[in-house]
mmCIF file of C-alpha atoms (C1' of nucleotides) in Angstrom:
data_model
loop_
_atom_site.group_PDB
_atom_site.id
_atom_site.type_symbol
_atom_site.label_atom_id
_atom_site.label_comp_id
_atom_site.label_asym_id
_atom_site.label_seq_id
_atom_site.Cartn_x
_atom_site.Cartn_y
_atom_site.Cartn_z
ATOM 1 C CA MET C 1 -2.620 -1.366 16.757
ATOM 2 C CA GLU C 2 -4.716 0.858 15.067
ATOM 3 C CA ASP C 3 -4.902 0.740 11.330
ATOM 4 C CA LEU C 4 -1.984 -0.540 9.434
ATOM 5 C CA THR C 5 -3.587 -1.263 6.028
ATOM 6 C CA GLU C 6 -1.656 1.439 4.232
ATOM 7 C CA MET C 7 1.487 0.274 5.511
ATOM 8 C CA LEU C 8 0.655 -3.456 4.600
ATOM 9 C CA LYS C 9 0.264 -2.818 1.009
ATOM 10 C CA GLY C 10 2.864 -4.461 -1.075
ATOM 11 C CA THR C 11 4.224 -6.405 1.976
ATOM 12 C CA LEU C 12 0.883 -8.612 2.875
ATOM 13 C CA GLU C 13 1.287 -10.533 -0.248
ATOM 14 C CA GLY C 14 4.989 -11.310 0.331
ATOM 15 C CA CYS C 15 4.091 -12.749 3.813
ATOM 16 C CA VAL C 16 1.536 -14.992 2.447
ATOM 17 C CA LEU C 17 4.145 -16.113 -0.166
ATOM 18 C CA GLU C 18 6.420 -16.773 2.592
ATOM 19 C CA LEU C 19 3.905 -18.860 4.697
ATOM 20 C CA ILE C 20 3.083 -20.985 1.555
ATOM 21 C CA SER C 21 6.734 -21.538 1.032
ATOM 22 C CA ARG C 22 6.894 -23.164 4.389
ATOM 23 C CA GLU C 23 4.422 -25.759 3.925
ATOM 24 C CA GLU C 24 1.372 -26.367 1.723
ATOM 25 C CA THR C 25 -1.298 -24.612 3.415
ATOM 26 C CA TYR C 26 -4.897 -22.924 2.581
ATOM 27 C CA GLY C 27 -6.701 -19.556 2.902
ATOM 28 C CA TYR C 28 -8.339 -20.043 6.024
ATOM 29 C CA ALA C 29 -5.294 -21.358 7.688
ATOM 30 C CA ILE C 30 -2.974 -18.744 6.286
ATOM 31 C CA THR C 31 -5.457 -15.978 7.821
ATOM 32 C CA ARG C 32 -5.285 -17.515 11.186
ATOM 33 C CA ARG C 33 -1.620 -17.588 11.058
ATOM 34 C CA LEU C 34 -1.125 -14.045 10.059
ATOM 35 C CA ASN C 35 -3.404 -13.073 13.026
ATOM 36 C CA GLU C 36 -1.352 -14.950 15.363
ATOM 37 C CA LEU C 37 1.690 -13.353 14.041
ATOM 38 C CA GLY C 38 0.590 -9.935 14.694
ATOM 39 C CA PHE C 39 -1.408 -9.144 11.961
ATOM 40 C CA THR C 40 -4.450 -9.197 13.967
ATOM 41 C CA ASP C 41 -6.742 -7.139 11.588
ATOM 42 C CA VAL C 42 -6.029 -8.955 8.433
ATOM 43 C CA ILE C 43 -9.468 -10.656 7.567
ATOM 44 C CA ASP C 44 -10.020 -13.701 5.213
ATOM 45 C CA GLY C 45 -11.360 -11.681 2.378
ATOM 46 C CA THR C 46 -8.108 -10.007 2.072
ATOM 47 C CA VAL C 47 -6.057 -13.169 2.158
ATOM 48 C CA TYR C 48 -8.379 -14.773 -0.549
ATOM 49 C CA THR C 49 -7.965 -11.890 -2.836
ATOM 50 C CA ILE C 50 -4.398 -12.193 -2.466
ATOM 51 C CA LEU C 51 -4.563 -15.930 -3.152
ATOM 52 C CA LEU C 52 -6.679 -15.458 -6.292
ATOM 53 C CA ARG C 53 -3.955 -12.949 -7.536
ATOM 54 C CA LEU C 54 -1.146 -15.460 -6.941
ATOM 55 C CA GLU C 55 -3.138 -18.068 -8.630
ATOM 56 C CA ARG C 56 -4.031 -15.662 -11.603
ATOM 57 C CA ASN C 57 -0.197 -14.636 -11.819
ATOM 58 C CA ARG C 58 0.717 -18.141 -11.953
ATOM 59 C CA LEU C 59 3.044 -18.184 -8.832
ATOM 60 C CA VAL C 60 1.260 -21.120 -7.037
ATOM 61 C CA GLN C 61 0.127 -24.467 -7.492
ATOM 62 C CA VAL C 62 -3.432 -25.249 -6.282
ATOM 63 C CA ALA C 63 -4.923 -28.490 -5.052
ATOM 64 C CA LYS C 64 -8.625 -28.794 -3.814
ATOM 65 C CA ARG C 65 -9.089 -31.446 -1.288
ATOM 66 C CA PRO C 66 -11.821 -32.313 1.299
ATOM 67 C CA SER C 67 -11.846 -31.463 4.839
ATOM 68 C CA GLU C 68 -13.181 -33.384 7.584
ATOM 69 C CA VAL C 69 -14.481 -30.330 9.329
ATOM 70 C CA GLY C 70 -16.156 -28.461 6.805
ATOM 71 C CA PRO C 71 -16.203 -27.515 3.123
ATOM 72 C CA PRO C 72 -13.127 -28.335 0.755
ATOM 73 C CA ARG C 73 -9.867 -26.577 1.374
ATOM 74 C CA LYS C 74 -7.668 -25.148 -1.666
ATOM 75 C CA PHE C 75 -4.187 -25.983 -0.901
ATOM 76 C CA TYR C 76 -1.240 -23.763 -2.241
ATOM 77 C CA THR C 77 1.984 -24.650 -3.017
ATOM 78 C CA LEU C 78 4.878 -22.302 -4.752
ATOM 79 C CA ASN C 79 6.123 -23.010 -8.049
ATOM 80 C CA ASP C 80 9.420 -21.834 -9.563
ATOM 81 C CA ALA C 81 7.921 -18.383 -10.387
ATOM 82 C CA GLY C 82 6.697 -18.193 -6.909
ATOM 83 C CA ARG C 83 9.950 -18.853 -5.205
ATOM 84 C CA ARG C 84 11.547 -16.224 -7.565
ATOM 85 C CA GLU C 85 8.835 -13.776 -6.568
ATOM 86 C CA LEU C 86 9.452 -14.452 -2.956
ATOM 87 C CA ALA C 87 13.074 -14.025 -3.098
ATOM 88 C CA THR C 88 12.732 -10.676 -4.899
ATOM 89 C CA PHE C 89 10.289 -9.705 -2.414
ATOM 90 C CA TRP C 90 12.642 -10.300 0.480
ATOM 91 C CA THR C 91 15.183 -8.455 -1.494
ATOM 92 C CA LYS C 92 13.082 -5.382 -1.946
ATOM 93 C CA TRP C 93 11.920 -5.594 1.779
ATOM 94 C CA GLN C 94 15.565 -5.728 2.882
ATOM 95 C CA TYR C 95 16.263 -2.634 0.807
ATOM 96 C CA VAL C 96 13.292 -0.548 1.755
ATOM 97 C CA SER C 97 13.189 -1.374 5.463
ATOM 98 C CA SER C 98 16.993 -0.546 5.755
ATOM 99 C CA ARG C 99 16.474 2.771 4.123
ATOM 100 C CA ILE C 100 13.634 3.849 6.177
ATOM 101 C CA ASP C 101 15.477 2.643 9.388
ATOM 102 C CA LYS C 102 18.587 4.542 8.115
ATOM 103 C CA LEU C 103 16.330 7.533 7.392
ATOM 104 C CA ARG C 104 14.742 7.295 10.932
ATOM 105 C CA GLU C 105 18.312 7.149 12.792
ATOM 106 C CA ASP C 106 20.856 9.445 11.241
ATOM 107 C CA GLY C 107 18.051 10.690 9.256
ATOM 108 C CA ALA C 108 19.504 13.399 7.041
ATOM 109 C CA MET X 1 16.254 -1.578 -7.435
ATOM 110 C CA GLU X 2 13.240 -2.450 -9.547
ATOM 111 C CA ASP X 3 9.656 -1.139 -8.928
ATOM 112 C CA LEU X 4 9.169 -0.324 -5.201
ATOM 113 C CA THR X 5 5.990 1.758 -5.296
ATOM 114 C CA GLU X 6 3.597 -0.862 -3.723
ATOM 115 C CA MET X 7 6.072 -1.175 -0.807
ATOM 116 C CA LEU X 8 6.345 2.403 -0.350
ATOM 117 C CA LYS X 9 2.682 3.059 0.050
ATOM 118 C CA GLY X 10 1.885 3.966 3.653
ATOM 119 C CA THR X 11 5.557 4.694 4.405
ATOM 120 C CA LEU X 12 6.683 7.555 1.847
ATOM 121 C CA GLU X 13 4.461 10.023 3.819
ATOM 122 C CA GLY X 14 5.942 9.157 6.884
ATOM 123 C CA CYS X 15 9.414 9.737 5.455
ATOM 124 C CA VAL X 16 8.226 13.283 4.247
ATOM 125 C CA LEU X 17 7.088 13.954 7.710
ATOM 126 C CA GLU X 18 10.504 12.943 9.177
ATOM 127 C CA LEU X 19 12.567 15.144 6.759
ATOM 128 C CA ILE X 20 10.354 17.923 7.394
ATOM 129 C CA SER X 21 10.609 17.585 11.140
ATOM 130 C CA ARG X 22 14.415 17.815 10.834
ATOM 131 C CA GLU X 23 14.331 21.314 9.215
ATOM 132 C CA GLU X 24 12.086 23.554 7.336
ATOM 133 C CA THR X 25 12.143 22.494 3.655
ATOM 134 C CA TYR X 26 10.291 22.360 0.416
ATOM 135 C CA GLY X 27 9.065 19.813 -2.133
ATOM 136 C CA TYR X 28 11.827 19.866 -4.678
ATOM 137 C CA ALA X 29 14.647 19.656 -2.065
ATOM 138 C CA ILE X 30 12.607 16.776 -0.274
ATOM 139 C CA THR X 31 12.642 14.877 -3.680
ATOM 140 C CA ARG X 32 16.279 15.376 -3.992
ATOM 141 C CA ARG X 33 16.966 14.229 -0.381
ATOM 142 C CA LEU X 34 14.694 10.941 -0.883
ATOM 143 C CA ASN X 35 16.637 10.152 -4.065
ATOM 144 C CA GLU X 36 19.724 10.412 -2.315
ATOM 145 C CA LEU X 37 18.604 8.338 0.704
ATOM 146 C CA GLY X 38 18.058 5.473 -1.711
ATOM 147 C CA PHE X 39 14.469 6.115 -2.767
ATOM 148 C CA THR X 40 15.955 6.697 -6.372
ATOM 149 C CA ASP X 41 12.710 6.428 -8.233
ATOM 150 C CA VAL X 42 10.500 8.770 -6.204
ATOM 151 C CA ILE X 43 9.489 11.607 -8.347
ATOM 152 C CA ASP X 44 8.706 15.185 -7.547
ATOM 153 C CA GLY X 45 4.986 14.568 -8.572
ATOM 154 C CA THR X 46 4.548 11.971 -5.884
ATOM 155 C CA VAL X 47 6.130 14.322 -3.358
ATOM 156 C CA TYR X 48 4.070 17.260 -4.117
ATOM 157 C CA THR X 49 0.728 15.075 -3.741
ATOM 158 C CA ILE X 50 1.921 14.002 -0.405
ATOM 159 C CA LEU X 51 2.800 17.692 0.565
ATOM 160 C CA LEU X 52 -0.969 18.667 -0.584
ATOM 161 C CA ARG X 53 -2.242 16.131 1.334
ATOM 162 C CA LEU X 54 -0.356 17.160 4.549
ATOM 163 C CA GLU X 55 -1.464 20.605 4.070
ATOM 164 C CA ARG X 56 -5.076 19.492 3.552
ATOM 165 C CA ASN X 57 -5.107 17.324 6.733
ATOM 166 C CA ARG X 58 -3.623 20.372 8.598
ATOM 167 C CA LEU X 59 -0.411 18.400 9.655
ATOM 168 C CA VAL X 60 2.027 21.126 8.406
ATOM 169 C CA GLN X 61 2.544 25.038 8.520
ATOM 170 C CA VAL X 62 3.014 26.537 4.988
ATOM 171 C CA ALA X 63 5.139 29.687 4.139
ATOM 172 C CA LYS X 64 5.795 30.711 0.393
ATOM 173 C CA ARG X 65 9.048 32.506 -0.066
ATOM 174 C CA PRO X 66 10.886 33.593 -3.260
ATOM 175 C CA SER X 67 14.041 31.766 -4.269
ATOM 176 C CA GLU X 68 17.077 33.308 -5.978
ATOM 177 C CA VAL X 69 17.554 30.422 -8.416
ATOM 178 C CA GLY X 70 13.977 29.962 -9.569
ATOM 179 C CA PRO X 71 10.356 30.347 -8.922
ATOM 180 C CA PRO X 72 9.179 30.822 -5.258
ATOM 181 C CA ARG X 73 9.336 27.922 -2.769
ATOM 182 C CA LYS X 74 6.657 26.534 -0.435
ATOM 183 C CA PHE X 75 8.407 25.911 2.678
ATOM 184 C CA TYR X 76 6.938 23.204 5.288
ATOM 185 C CA THR X 77 7.174 22.959 9.108
ATOM 186 C CA LEU X 78 5.356 20.391 11.204
ATOM 187 C CA ASN X 79 2.665 21.751 13.731
ATOM 188 C CA ASP X 80 1.666 19.711 16.757
ATOM 189 C CA ALA X 81 -0.598 17.333 14.867
ATOM 190 C CA GLY X 82 2.045 16.752 12.465
ATOM 191 C CA ARG X 83 4.618 15.869 15.110
ATOM 192 C CA ARG X 84 1.858 13.547 16.721
ATOM 193 C CA GLU X 85 1.291 11.856 13.220
ATOM 194 C CA LEU X 86 5.052 11.369 12.899
ATOM 195 C CA ALA X 87 5.310 9.654 16.233
ATOM 196 C CA THR X 88 2.431 7.245 15.363
ATOM 197 C CA PHE X 89 3.854 6.543 11.947
ATOM 198 C CA TRP X 90 7.296 5.312 13.759
ATOM 199 C CA THR X 91 5.171 3.428 16.095
ATOM 200 C CA LYS X 92 3.270 1.553 13.357
ATOM 201 C CA TRP X 93 6.544 1.111 11.427
ATOM 202 C CA GLN X 94 8.201 -0.250 14.242
ATOM 203 C CA TYR X 95 5.376 -2.723 14.918
ATOM 204 C CA VAL X 96 4.987 -3.830 11.332
ATOM 205 C CA SER X 97 8.651 -4.156 10.285
ATOM 206 C CA SER X 98 9.304 -6.067 13.262
ATOM 207 C CA ARG X 99 6.431 -8.670 12.849
ATOM 208 C CA ILE X 100 7.622 -8.995 9.329
ATOM 209 C CA ASP X 101 11.409 -9.598 10.050
ATOM 210 C CA LYS X 102 9.934 -12.021 12.587
ATOM 211 C CA LEU X 103 8.015 -13.747 10.202
ATOM 212 C CA ARG X 104 11.204 -13.925 8.013
ATOM 213 C CA GLU X 105 13.433 -15.348 10.497
ATOM 214 C CA ASP X 106 11.533 -17.958 12.719
ATOM 215 C CA GLY X 107 8.888 -17.575 10.270
ATOM 216 C CA ALA X 108 6.031 -19.817 11.565
ATOM 217 C "C1'" DT I 1 -36.015 -31.322 12.458
ATOM 218 C "C1'" DA I 2 -34.344 -26.896 12.627
ATOM 219 C "C1'" DC I 3 -30.856 -23.786 14.151
ATOM 220 C "C1'" DC I 4 -26.463 -22.157 15.130
ATOM 221 C "C1'" DG I 5 -21.476 -21.740 15.314
ATOM 222 C "C1'" DG I 6 -17.267 -22.876 13.230
ATOM 223 C "C1'" DT I 7 -14.801 -23.595 8.901
ATOM 224 C "C1'" DA I 8 -13.964 -22.405 3.862
ATOM 225 C "C1'" DC I 9 -14.229 -19.869 -0.276
ATOM 226 C "C1'" DC I 10 -15.869 -15.999 -3.536
ATOM 227 C "C1'" DC I 11 -17.342 -11.611 -5.451
ATOM 228 C "C1'" DG I 12 -18.436 -6.520 -6.689
ATOM 229 C "C1'" DG I 13 -17.449 -2.291 -4.844
ATOM 230 C "C1'" DT I 14 -14.733 1.402 -1.978
ATOM 231 C "C1'" DG I 15 -10.874 4.315 -0.337
ATOM 232 C "C1'" DA I 16 -6.156 5.226 0.103
ATOM 233 C "C1'" DT I 17 -1.940 5.610 -2.219
ATOM 234 C "C1'" DA I 18 2.155 6.410 -5.413
ATOM 235 C "C1'" DC I 19 2.882 7.335 -10.364
ATOM 236 C "C1'" DC I 20 2.119 9.349 -14.884
ATOM 237 C "C1'" DG I 21 1.943 12.948 -18.171
ATOM 238 C "C1'" DA I 22 1.130 17.353 -18.967
ATOM 239 C "C1'" DA I 23 1.039 22.257 -17.960
ATOM 240 C "C1'" DT I 24 2.786 26.510 -15.921
ATOM 241 C "C1'" DA I 25 6.433 29.587 -14.519
ATOM 242 C "C1'" DC I 26 10.987 31.854 -12.913
ATOM 243 C "C1'" DC I 27 15.834 32.093 -13.785
ATOM 244 C "C1'" DG I 28 20.868 32.403 -15.881
ATOM 245 C "C1'" DG I 29 23.938 31.217 -19.396
ATOM 246 C "C1'" DC I 30 25.246 30.378 -24.080
ATOM 247 C "C1'" DG Y 1 15.935 34.073 -27.698
ATOM 248 C "C1'" DC Y 2 16.357 29.504 -26.514
ATOM 249 C "C1'" DC Y 3 17.429 25.599 -23.424
ATOM 250 C "C1'" DG Y 4 18.340 23.567 -18.925
ATOM 251 C "C1'" DG Y 5 17.579 23.683 -14.112
ATOM 252 C "C1'" DT Y 6 14.558 25.017 -10.476
ATOM 253 C "C1'" DA Y 7 9.815 24.634 -8.597
ATOM 254 C "C1'" DT Y 8 4.832 23.769 -8.258
ATOM 255 C "C1'" DT Y 9 0.263 21.917 -9.813
ATOM 256 C "C1'" DC Y 10 -3.578 18.954 -11.630
ATOM 257 C "C1'" DG Y 11 -6.547 15.286 -14.012
ATOM 258 C "C1'" DG Y 12 -6.181 10.462 -14.656
ATOM 259 C "C1'" DT Y 13 -4.266 5.627 -13.808
ATOM 260 C "C1'" DA Y 14 -3.180 1.278 -11.301
ATOM 261 C "C1'" DT Y 15 -2.748 -1.298 -7.500
ATOM 262 C "C1'" DC Y 16 -3.566 -2.954 -3.184
ATOM 263 C "C1'" DA Y 17 -5.998 -4.171 1.277
ATOM 264 C "C1'" DC Y 18 -10.437 -3.938 3.022
ATOM 265 C "C1'" DC Y 19 -15.599 -4.254 3.443
ATOM 266 C "C1'" DG Y 20 -19.956 -6.308 3.056
ATOM 267 C "C1'" DG Y 21 -22.595 -10.033 1.543
ATOM 268 C "C1'" DG Y 22 -23.265 -14.513 -0.224
ATOM 269 C "C1'" DT Y 23 -22.640 -19.501 -0.528
ATOM 270 C "C1'" DA Y 24 -21.790 -23.886 1.266
ATOM 271 C "C1'" DC Y 25 -20.026 -27.949 4.434
ATOM 272 C "C1'" DC Y 26 -20.263 -29.988 9.105
ATOM 273 C "C1'" DG Y 27 -21.219 -31.110 13.858
ATOM 274 C "C1'" DG Y 28 -23.909 -30.402 17.967
ATOM 275 C "C1'" DT Y 29 -27.964 -29.070 20.574
ATOM 276 C "C1'" DA Y 30 -32.560 -28.118 21.442
#
DNA sequence: TACCGGTACCCGGTGATACCGAATACCGGC
DNA sequence: GCCGGTATTCGGTATCACCGGGTACCGGTA
């Protein structure tokens, strides 16, 4: 699928939040997971900027732990603010996507 | 619904294309229509920038005609390139929205 | 020992996009 | 003559995903 970057704006961060909410995880693994899920062109640099933003906005808890196969990993967990943010993200997504689908179908 | 601007990035232009494809129309009317359709906070300034972009990218045909209730209107119609753009927009939307919905449901 | 690929993270800068605020202008009615 | 509704334009702003490069840890191999 050709360039989707503009369409991912505002939604990619929510996807990352969702993945973190499932289980404690780290940037490299999140990128891999997103690629598997069809977001094939999302690269690690993008995910790291999102993670740093989440950290700056105090939506996540961070724990650095060593890895046995490479440099240390930064593991992320949602805090209460993060869970609220995730909930409002899905509310917004539901709202926007339903309106767009509606506009597409009966359109006018 | 609170601030949706980030989530509309990359999709609002497609919505405008869709509305134009339905019938020849102009900026002010498009804004009104979008507001009715649930995009309540989208303002005329935003729509006009999109329209000028469509014009610059040669996706629309433009015809300026007088109005009986105000200043002249710029009516827009899709050309072939515009129709192709609209088609690829919906393809992308289908792709992205289905992946996000999937990620939400069975998530991992 | 030196190198290389895979793992893992960070940072400065870019381009695209929706939004904001102000300005211009046409029109009818009070 | 002013005000609200109609109609468009423009310069500037904020945010976001992306790009390119850099740093660093680790195991295997030549």
